[in-house]
């Protein structure tokens, strides 16, 4: 089994990379943002609970997110592994996530951090706003999401570094270039693991 967390600021390209990685390595792609957006679109109870929070660019409460992750892991396990996109985002989520995965004997193997310059991030997010019309991709909300990321989520890099799970990678350039880089890191990891 191979369990990957794709990590990076909003607009770093996590979603796009996660889709490609999931396809190549036969992993189940779990995007918490996507789960929430679908819930909002379908006007479910969950959607009603999270809409305002997401529209403000704030984080959904840990307990809610963790419950959703547990449900997704247990319902969608294909035995090959997962790629988590947009989760964990806080220390508390990371702590509980570690326990959830350990209890199921499927630890996270790779935390792949996509590094992208701030200017490029804003450019990508504003461009996505035009293409997708996401309600949280306006200039003001983008600024808030970036601040929330720096304060709540970025410190998790040290958490995973300390556990020897962090793989840094350049997220600049076009989608194909970034894809090739991520495949190299994952392939190297698999080769190393198989040789152990
Ligand atoms: P994303 O598509 O990953 O950028 O997520 C969109 C929005 O969903 C975020 O700005 C948050 O409001 C919410 N969200 C997604 N994942 C999480 C998470 N792990 N913890 C808290 N809120 C989340």
XYZ file of N, CA and C and ligand atoms in Angstrom:
611
model
N 0.838 -1.204 0.000
C 0.000 0.000 0.000
C 0.873 1.255 0.000
N 0.375 2.280 -0.676
C 1.131 3.521 -0.738
C 0.185 4.657 -0.352
N 0.521 5.368 0.728
C -0.333 6.470 1.171
C 0.432 7.786 1.101
N -0.136 8.696 0.331
C 0.545 9.967 0.052
C -0.329 11.122 0.513
N 0.321 12.140 1.076
C -0.368 13.410 1.331
C 0.247 14.421 0.378
N -0.592 15.103 -0.389
C -0.065 16.165 -1.242
C -0.287 17.478 -0.514
N 0.810 18.214 -0.352
C 0.837 19.353 0.545
C 1.259 20.597 -0.228
N 0.665 21.730 0.123
C 1.060 22.969 -0.541
C 0.003 24.023 -0.298
N 0.339 25.267 -0.598
C -0.590 26.352 -0.329
C -1.770 26.271 -1.310
N -2.860 26.990 -1.019
C -3.947 27.047 -2.003
C -3.346 27.498 -3.338
N -3.773 26.897 -4.408
C -3.282 27.297 -5.731
C -1.940 26.703 -6.119
N -1.379 25.843 -5.282
C -0.071 25.253 -5.618
C -0.195 24.154 -6.672
N -1.416 23.724 -6.932
C -1.625 22.687 -7.947
C -1.839 21.305 -7.346
N -2.214 21.253 -6.083
C -2.397 19.967 -5.400
C -3.439 19.086 -6.105
N -4.578 19.693 -6.430
C -5.678 18.915 -7.010
C -5.267 18.263 -8.323
N -4.665 19.054 -9.189
C -4.251 18.537 -10.501
C -3.238 17.412 -10.345
N -2.247 17.641 -9.502
C -1.216 16.605 -9.299
C -1.823 15.365 -8.676
N -2.713 15.568 -7.707
C -3.301 14.420 -7.011
C -4.075 13.533 -7.985
N -4.785 14.146 -8.918
C -5.558 13.366 -9.898
C -4.611 12.512 -10.746
N -3.521 13.124 -11.203
C -2.567 12.387 -12.044
C -1.867 11.274 -11.273
N -1.468 11.575 -10.043
C -0.771 10.577 -9.226
C -1.718 9.408 -8.912
N -2.966 9.743 -8.592
C -3.945 8.694 -8.270
C -4.110 7.743 -9.456
N -4.172 8.318 -10.644
C -4.356 7.507 -11.843
C -3.142 6.613 -12.098
N -1.946 7.208 -11.988
C -0.724 6.455 -12.305
C -0.471 5.318 -11.326
N -0.740 5.561 -10.032
C -0.391 4.550 -9.029
C -1.632 3.823 -8.483
N -2.763 4.045 -9.145
C -3.999 3.363 -8.754
C -4.414 3.671 -7.305
N -4.288 4.922 -6.923
C -4.621 5.322 -5.551
C -6.006 5.971 -5.525
N -6.646 5.903 -4.379
C -7.926 6.590 -4.196
C -7.634 8.048 -3.832
N -8.213 8.958 -4.587
C -7.979 10.396 -4.366
C -9.049 10.933 -3.407
N -8.608 11.426 -2.264
C -9.552 12.025 -1.318
C -9.242 13.506 -1.181
N -10.148 14.335 -1.685
C -10.002 15.788 -1.562
C -11.103 16.290 -0.637
N -10.718 16.784 0.532
C -11.732 17.273 1.474
C -12.475 18.474 0.874
N -11.747 19.352 0.188
C -12.374 20.524 -0.437
C -13.456 20.091 -1.424
N -13.142 19.065 -2.205
C -14.072 18.544 -3.215
C -15.314 17.947 -2.534
N -15.090 17.206 -1.447
C -16.215 16.608 -0.703
C -17.138 17.725 -0.207
N -16.523 18.802 0.323
C -17.341 19.919 0.820
C -18.072 20.627 -0.319
N -17.367 20.856 -1.424
C -18.022 21.563 -2.541
C -19.206 20.755 -3.085
N -19.040 19.426 -3.154
C -20.156 18.581 -3.618
C -21.321 18.644 -2.643
N -20.998 18.648 -1.341
C -22.059 18.706 -0.324
C -22.825 20.020 -0.447
N -22.104 21.104 -0.714
C -22.765 22.416 -0.867
C -23.651 22.404 -2.117
N -23.091 21.860 -3.201
C -23.844 21.816 -4.470
C -25.139 21.019 -4.300
N -25.043 19.898 -3.547
C -26.211 19.020 -3.379
C -27.091 19.418 -2.193
N -26.754 20.571 -1.577
C -27.553 21.094 -0.455
C -27.765 20.058 0.651
N -26.742 19.282 0.973
C -26.876 18.298 2.061
C -26.699 19.020 3.405
N -26.956 18.272 4.480
C -26.790 18.821 5.823
C -25.340 19.313 6.003
N -24.393 18.481 5.556
C -22.976 18.856 5.639
C -22.723 20.156 4.867
N -23.296 20.234 3.676
C -23.129 21.419 2.837
C -23.596 22.676 3.553
N -24.736 22.573 4.216
C -25.285 23.727 4.942
C -24.352 24.124 6.086
N -23.769 23.099 6.730
C -22.887 23.376 7.876
C -21.608 24.111 7.461
N -21.102 23.806 6.255
C -19.761 24.320 5.906
C -19.769 25.497 4.932
N -20.910 25.780 4.295
C -20.906 26.774 3.210
C -20.315 28.126 3.619
N -20.822 28.652 4.729
C -20.371 30.001 5.120
C -18.897 30.012 5.483
N -18.453 28.952 6.124
C -17.047 28.864 6.534
C -16.156 28.876 5.293
N -16.528 28.063 4.314
C -15.729 27.965 3.091
C -15.763 29.277 2.321
N -16.930 29.902 2.252
C -17.050 31.170 1.525
C -16.209 32.274 2.163
N -15.926 32.156 3.451
C -15.070 33.150 4.116
C -13.586 32.797 3.977
N -13.304 31.580 3.501
C -11.895 31.152 3.378
C -11.332 30.666 4.699
N -12.224 30.324 5.643
C -11.766 29.809 6.952
C -11.705 28.290 6.887
N -11.226 27.677 7.993
C -11.162 26.218 8.027
C -12.396 25.626 8.685
N -12.863 24.537 8.120
C -13.968 23.771 8.698
C -13.450 23.139 10.004
N -14.287 23.034 11.059
C -13.799 22.490 12.328
C -13.174 21.089 12.181
N -12.119 20.869 12.969
C -11.359 19.617 12.871
C -12.242 18.381 12.985
N -13.152 18.400 13.952
C -13.945 17.200 14.222
C -14.745 16.768 12.988
N -15.310 17.775 12.332
C -16.109 17.506 11.134
C -15.231 16.919 10.027
N -14.067 17.528 9.837
C -13.170 17.082 8.763
C -12.673 15.665 9.048
N -12.317 15.407 10.293
C -11.778 14.093 10.650
C -12.840 13.014 10.438
N -14.085 13.311 10.799
C -15.156 12.330 10.583
C -15.334 12.009 9.107
N -15.200 13.041 8.289
C -15.347 12.839 6.849
C -14.211 11.987 6.289
N -13.035 12.218 6.824
C -11.862 11.445 6.380
C -12.022 9.968 6.766
N -12.472 9.723 7.984
C -12.640 8.332 8.430
C -13.640 7.622 7.508
N -14.743 8.310 7.242
C -15.770 7.719 6.384
C -15.208 7.415 4.992
N -14.459 8.371 4.451
C -13.907 8.186 3.104
C -12.893 7.046 3.084
N -12.032 6.983 4.099
C -11.009 5.930 4.142
C -11.684 4.558 4.220
N -12.666 4.443 5.086
C -13.274 3.127 5.308
C -14.206 2.704 4.173
N -14.792 3.664 3.485
C -15.718 3.298 2.398
C -15.027 3.138 1.057
N -13.868 3.776 0.902
C -13.296 3.804 -0.454
C -11.962 3.087 -0.576
N -11.587 2.320 0.445
C -10.282 1.651 0.441
C -10.199 0.626 -0.698
N -9.246 0.798 -1.607
C -9.099 -0.173 -2.713
C -7.910 -1.118 -2.477
N -7.292 -0.994 -1.287
C -6.170 -1.875 -0.950
C -4.836 -1.411 -1.493
N -4.846 -0.473 -2.440
C -3.592 0.012 -3.057
C -3.060 1.238 -2.331
N -3.984 2.054 -1.819
C -3.551 3.242 -1.092
C -4.362 4.470 -1.455
N -3.976 5.575 -0.813
C -4.731 6.830 -0.967
C -3.794 7.984 -1.293
N -4.366 8.990 -1.929
C -3.677 10.283 -1.966
C -4.619 11.313 -1.353
N -4.156 11.949 -0.289
C -4.948 12.935 0.444
C -4.585 14.326 -0.056
N -5.614 15.073 -0.430
C -5.412 16.382 -1.057
C -6.210 17.411 -0.239
N -5.488 18.297 0.459
C -6.182 19.305 1.287
C -6.403 18.843 2.715
N -5.813 17.736 3.073
C -5.915 17.199 4.431
C -4.613 16.491 4.778
N -4.063 16.620 5.981
C -4.519 17.442 7.097
C -4.118 18.908 6.928
N -4.829 19.787 7.624
C -4.573 21.225 7.517
C -4.256 21.859 8.865
N -4.393 21.125 9.951
C -4.050 21.653 11.282
C -3.292 20.560 12.039
N -2.637 20.966 13.134
C -1.930 19.993 13.972
C -2.874 18.923 14.490
N -4.045 19.370 14.938
C -5.006 18.423 15.498
C -5.440 17.404 14.438
N -5.660 17.858 13.221
C -6.009 16.918 12.151
C -4.864 15.948 11.907
N -3.636 16.462 11.899
C -2.469 15.600 11.627
C -2.310 14.565 12.737
N -2.534 14.995 13.967
C -2.397 14.090 15.110
C -3.425 12.956 15.015
N -4.682 13.340 14.780
C -5.727 12.312 14.699
C -5.545 11.429 13.464
N -5.107 12.046 12.387
C -4.875 11.310 11.137
C -3.825 10.208 11.359
N -2.761 10.557 12.065
C -1.711 9.572 12.368
C -2.303 8.366 13.081
N -3.149 8.624 14.045
C -3.772 7.523 14.808
C -4.708 6.689 13.932
N -5.488 7.402 13.122
C -6.459 6.714 12.249
C -5.723 5.749 11.313
N -4.636 6.238 10.721
C -3.889 5.417 9.760
C -3.132 4.299 10.481
N -2.548 4.605 11.617
C -1.825 3.576 12.378
C -2.770 2.454 12.814
N -3.948 2.847 13.295
C -4.926 1.834 13.725
C -5.283 0.868 12.606
N -5.221 1.352 11.386
C -5.581 0.521 10.236
C -4.347 -0.097 9.583
N -3.205 0.052 10.216
C -1.927 -0.467 9.693
C -1.650 0.027 8.281
N -1.929 1.282 8.049
C -1.601 1.847 6.737
C -1.016 3.256 6.898
N 0.204 3.333 7.404
C 0.799 4.638 7.672
C 1.003 5.483 6.409
N 1.067 6.780 6.604
C 1.395 7.685 5.498
C 2.865 7.474 5.137
N 3.136 7.292 3.855
C 4.509 7.053 3.410
C 5.211 8.335 2.965
N 4.475 9.158 2.213
C 5.102 10.330 1.584
C 4.230 11.559 1.800
N 4.834 12.637 2.274
C 4.161 13.940 2.268
C 4.901 14.776 1.226
N 4.214 15.013 0.128
C 4.856 15.670 -1.014
C 4.498 17.159 -0.997
N 5.503 17.987 -0.778
C 5.245 19.434 -0.666
C 5.544 20.150 -1.985
N 4.510 20.706 -2.587
C 4.670 21.469 -3.829
C 5.039 22.909 -3.480
N 6.231 23.314 -3.846
C 6.682 24.688 -3.575
C 6.408 25.577 -4.778
N 5.610 26.625 -4.552
C 5.307 27.568 -5.640
C 5.424 28.991 -5.093
N 6.049 29.905 -5.887
C 6.210 31.308 -5.464
C 4.848 31.956 -5.191
N 4.843 32.901 -4.249
C 3.607 33.611 -3.905
C 2.946 34.292 -5.104
N 3.770 34.957 -5.944
C 3.192 35.667 -7.100
C 2.477 34.701 -8.031
N 3.105 33.564 -8.229
C 2.538 32.544 -9.113
C 1.233 31.983 -8.515
N 1.232 31.822 -7.187
C 0.037 31.307 -6.485
C -1.163 32.221 -6.758
N -0.945 33.516 -6.576
C -2.055 34.463 -6.746
C -2.517 34.476 -8.205
N -1.544 34.414 -9.096
C -1.881 34.376 -10.525
C -2.747 33.147 -10.837
N -2.319 31.981 -10.319
C -3.048 30.738 -10.595
C -4.455 30.776 -9.998
N -4.563 31.322 -8.776
C -5.873 31.339 -8.116
C -6.845 32.283 -8.822
N -6.326 33.432 -9.233
C -7.214 34.385 -9.920
C -7.632 33.831 -11.282
N -6.728 33.110 -11.909
C -7.042 32.488 -13.187
C -8.102 31.402 -12.996
N -7.930 30.593 -11.928
C -8.914 29.542 -11.636
C -10.283 30.158 -11.351
N -10.268 31.331 -10.698
C -11.539 32.006 -10.391
C -12.305 32.273 -11.684
N -11.570 32.686 -12.719
C -12.220 32.980 -14.009
C -12.751 31.698 -14.647
N -11.961 30.615 -14.551
C -12.321 29.370 -15.235
C -13.409 28.593 -14.497
N -13.242 28.409 -13.167
C -14.152 27.532 -12.413
C -15.271 28.279 -11.699
N -15.057 29.571 -11.437
C -16.060 30.342 -10.702
C -16.232 29.880 -9.260
N -15.152 29.413 -8.616
C -15.265 29.008 -7.212
C -15.539 30.219 -6.344
N -16.503 30.097 -5.422
C -16.922 31.273 -4.649
C -15.825 31.741 -3.693
N -14.831 30.874 -3.394
C -13.755 31.297 -2.487
C -12.493 31.711 -3.237
N -12.585 31.953 -4.530
C -11.420 32.382 -5.305
C -11.444 33.881 -5.646
N -12.069 34.720 -4.816
C -11.998 36.168 -5.050
C -10.733 36.696 -4.357
N -10.254 37.881 -4.789
C -8.971 38.404 -4.293
C -8.925 38.457 -2.763
N -10.004 38.942 -2.163
C -10.017 39.123 -0.706
C -9.983 37.765 0.012
N -10.781 36.839 -0.468
C -10.857 35.510 0.172
C -9.553 34.738 -0.066
N -8.960 34.927 -1.235
C -7.674 34.269 -1.513
C -6.655 34.720 -0.467
N -6.628 36.020 -0.203
C -5.675 36.560 0.784
C -5.903 35.898 2.144
N -7.161 35.758 2.524
C -7.483 35.118 3.811
C -7.043 33.661 3.811
N -7.302 32.949 2.715
C -6.930 31.524 2.657
C -5.423 31.364 2.754
N -4.680 32.292 2.134
C -3.210 32.203 2.208
C -2.738 32.439 3.645
N -3.392 33.399 4.317
C -3.013 33.674 5.713
C -3.320 32.477 6.616
N -4.488 31.897 6.414
C -4.871 30.715 7.199
C -3.867 29.592 6.935
N -3.487 29.436 5.683
C -2.520 28.387 5.329
C -1.206 28.595 6.091
N -0.709 29.846 6.057
C 0.594 30.109 6.709
C 0.524 29.851 8.199
N -0.586 30.265 8.803
C -0.698 30.166 10.253
C -0.986 28.737 10.708
N -1.959 28.099 10.081
C -2.445 26.799 10.595
C -1.772 25.591 9.946
N -1.505 25.708 8.647
C -1.126 24.501 7.897
C 0.376 24.386 7.655
N 1.013 25.494 7.317
C 2.453 25.428 6.985
C 3.296 24.809 8.105
N 2.969 25.083 9.385
C 3.792 24.476 10.450
C 3.793 22.942 10.423
N 2.845 22.341 9.726
C 2.819 20.870 9.648
C 4.016 20.324 8.875
N 4.642 21.194 8.076
C 5.821 20.740 7.327
C 6.888 20.230 8.288
N 7.097 20.973 9.385
C 8.095 20.544 10.381
C 7.673 19.254 11.070
N 6.386 19.140 11.299
C 5.830 17.935 11.935
C 6.192 16.702 11.100
N 5.989 16.784 9.790
C 6.265 15.627 8.930
C 7.757 15.467 8.632
N 8.458 16.591 8.632
C 9.912 16.517 8.440
C 10.531 15.721 9.591
N 10.062 16.040 10.808
C 10.555 15.355 11.998
C 10.246 13.870 11.990
N 9.272 13.468 11.189
C 8.923 12.046 11.089
C 9.500 11.424 9.820
N 10.407 12.152 9.164
C 11.071 11.673 7.928
C 10.103 11.304 6.814
N 9.013 12.039 6.728
C 8.035 11.730 5.674
C 7.976 12.826 4.609
N 8.678 13.940 4.863
C 8.526 15.104 3.990
C 9.440 15.035 2.756
N 8.836 15.228 1.578
C 9.583 15.284 0.316
C 9.280 16.632 -0.321
N 10.314 17.467 -0.420
C 10.144 18.810 -0.994
C 10.228 18.710 -2.506
N 9.425 19.513 -3.176
C 9.512 19.468 -4.640
C 9.126 20.809 -5.255
N 9.759 21.129 -6.382
C 9.506 22.373 -7.088
C 8.164 22.253 -7.824
N 7.220 23.139 -7.480
C 5.895 23.080 -8.108
C 5.726 24.116 -9.206
N 6.833 24.796 -9.574
C 6.753 25.807 -10.639
C 6.846 25.092 -11.996
N 6.341 25.772 -13.032
C 6.418 25.197 -14.377
C 5.073 24.634 -14.793
N 5.071 23.996 -15.971
C 3.757 23.517 -16.447
C 3.389 22.179 -15.817
N 2.139 21.782 -16.015
C 1.597 20.598 -15.334
C 2.442 19.355 -15.625
N 2.838 19.175 -16.889
C 3.598 17.968 -17.257
C 4.929 17.931 -16.510
N 5.603 19.099 -16.461
C 6.914 19.133 -15.777
C 6.764 18.751 -14.304
N 5.747 19.328 -13.673
C 5.546 19.069 -12.238
C 5.181 17.597 -12.027
N 4.370 17.063 -12.936
C 3.988 15.647 -12.863
C 5.226 14.757 -12.894
N 6.098 15.005 -13.846
C 7.303 14.169 -13.993
C 8.120 14.202 -12.710
N 8.240 15.405 -12.132
C 9.013 15.516 -10.879
C 8.366 14.686 -9.779
N 7.058 14.753 -9.680
C 6.407 14.020 -8.584
C 6.518 12.516 -8.807
N 6.409 12.061 -10.060
C 6.548 10.619 -10.338
C 7.956 10.149 -9.957
N 8.957 11.001 -10.235
C 10.339 10.607 -9.901
C 10.498 10.373 -8.401
N 9.934 11.302 -7.626
C 10.050 11.169 -6.171
C 9.346 9.887 -5.699
N 8.159 9.652 -6.222
C 7.386 8.475 -5.790
C 8.078 7.188 -6.254
N 8.543 7.172 -7.513
C 9.232 5.970 -8.023
C 10.484 5.674 -7.199
N 11.250 6.708 -6.878
C 12.460 6.505 -6.063
C 12.107 5.921 -4.705
N 11.016 6.423 -4.141
C 10.578 5.913 -2.840
C 10.239 4.419 -2.955
N 9.513 4.058 -4.004
C 9.087 2.657 -4.176
C 10.314 1.755 -4.366
N 11.259 2.218 -5.176
C 12.479 1.418 -5.420
C 13.219 1.206 -4.102
N 13.353 2.304 -3.353
C 14.083 2.214 -2.077
C 13.381 1.244 -1.119
N 12.072 1.342 -1.065
C 11.304 0.487 -0.149
C 11.419 -0.990 -0.553
N 11.393 -1.226 -1.874
C 11.475 -2.614 -2.352
C 12.849 -3.222 -2.084
N 13.862 -2.350 -1.995
C 15.232 -2.852 -1.770
C 15.531 -3.070 -0.288
N 14.616 -2.644 0.561
C 14.908 -2.761 2.005
C 14.744 -4.180 2.517
P -9.459 23.195 -0.992
O -10.249 22.748 -2.184
O -8.566 22.109 -0.453
O -8.729 24.486 -1.234
O -10.522 23.476 0.161
C -11.521 24.484 0.036
C -12.026 24.885 1.398
O -12.602 23.755 2.067
C -10.944 25.380 2.365
O -10.660 26.758 2.175
C -11.610 25.120 3.711
O -12.600 26.067 4.004
C -12.310 23.794 3.467
N -11.421 22.642 3.769
C -10.927 21.727 2.915
N -10.143 20.831 3.530
C -10.119 21.201 4.835
C -9.457 20.706 5.999
N -8.644 19.635 5.930
N -9.659 21.352 7.178
C -10.479 22.421 7.264
N -11.110 22.951 6.212
C -10.946 22.362 5.002
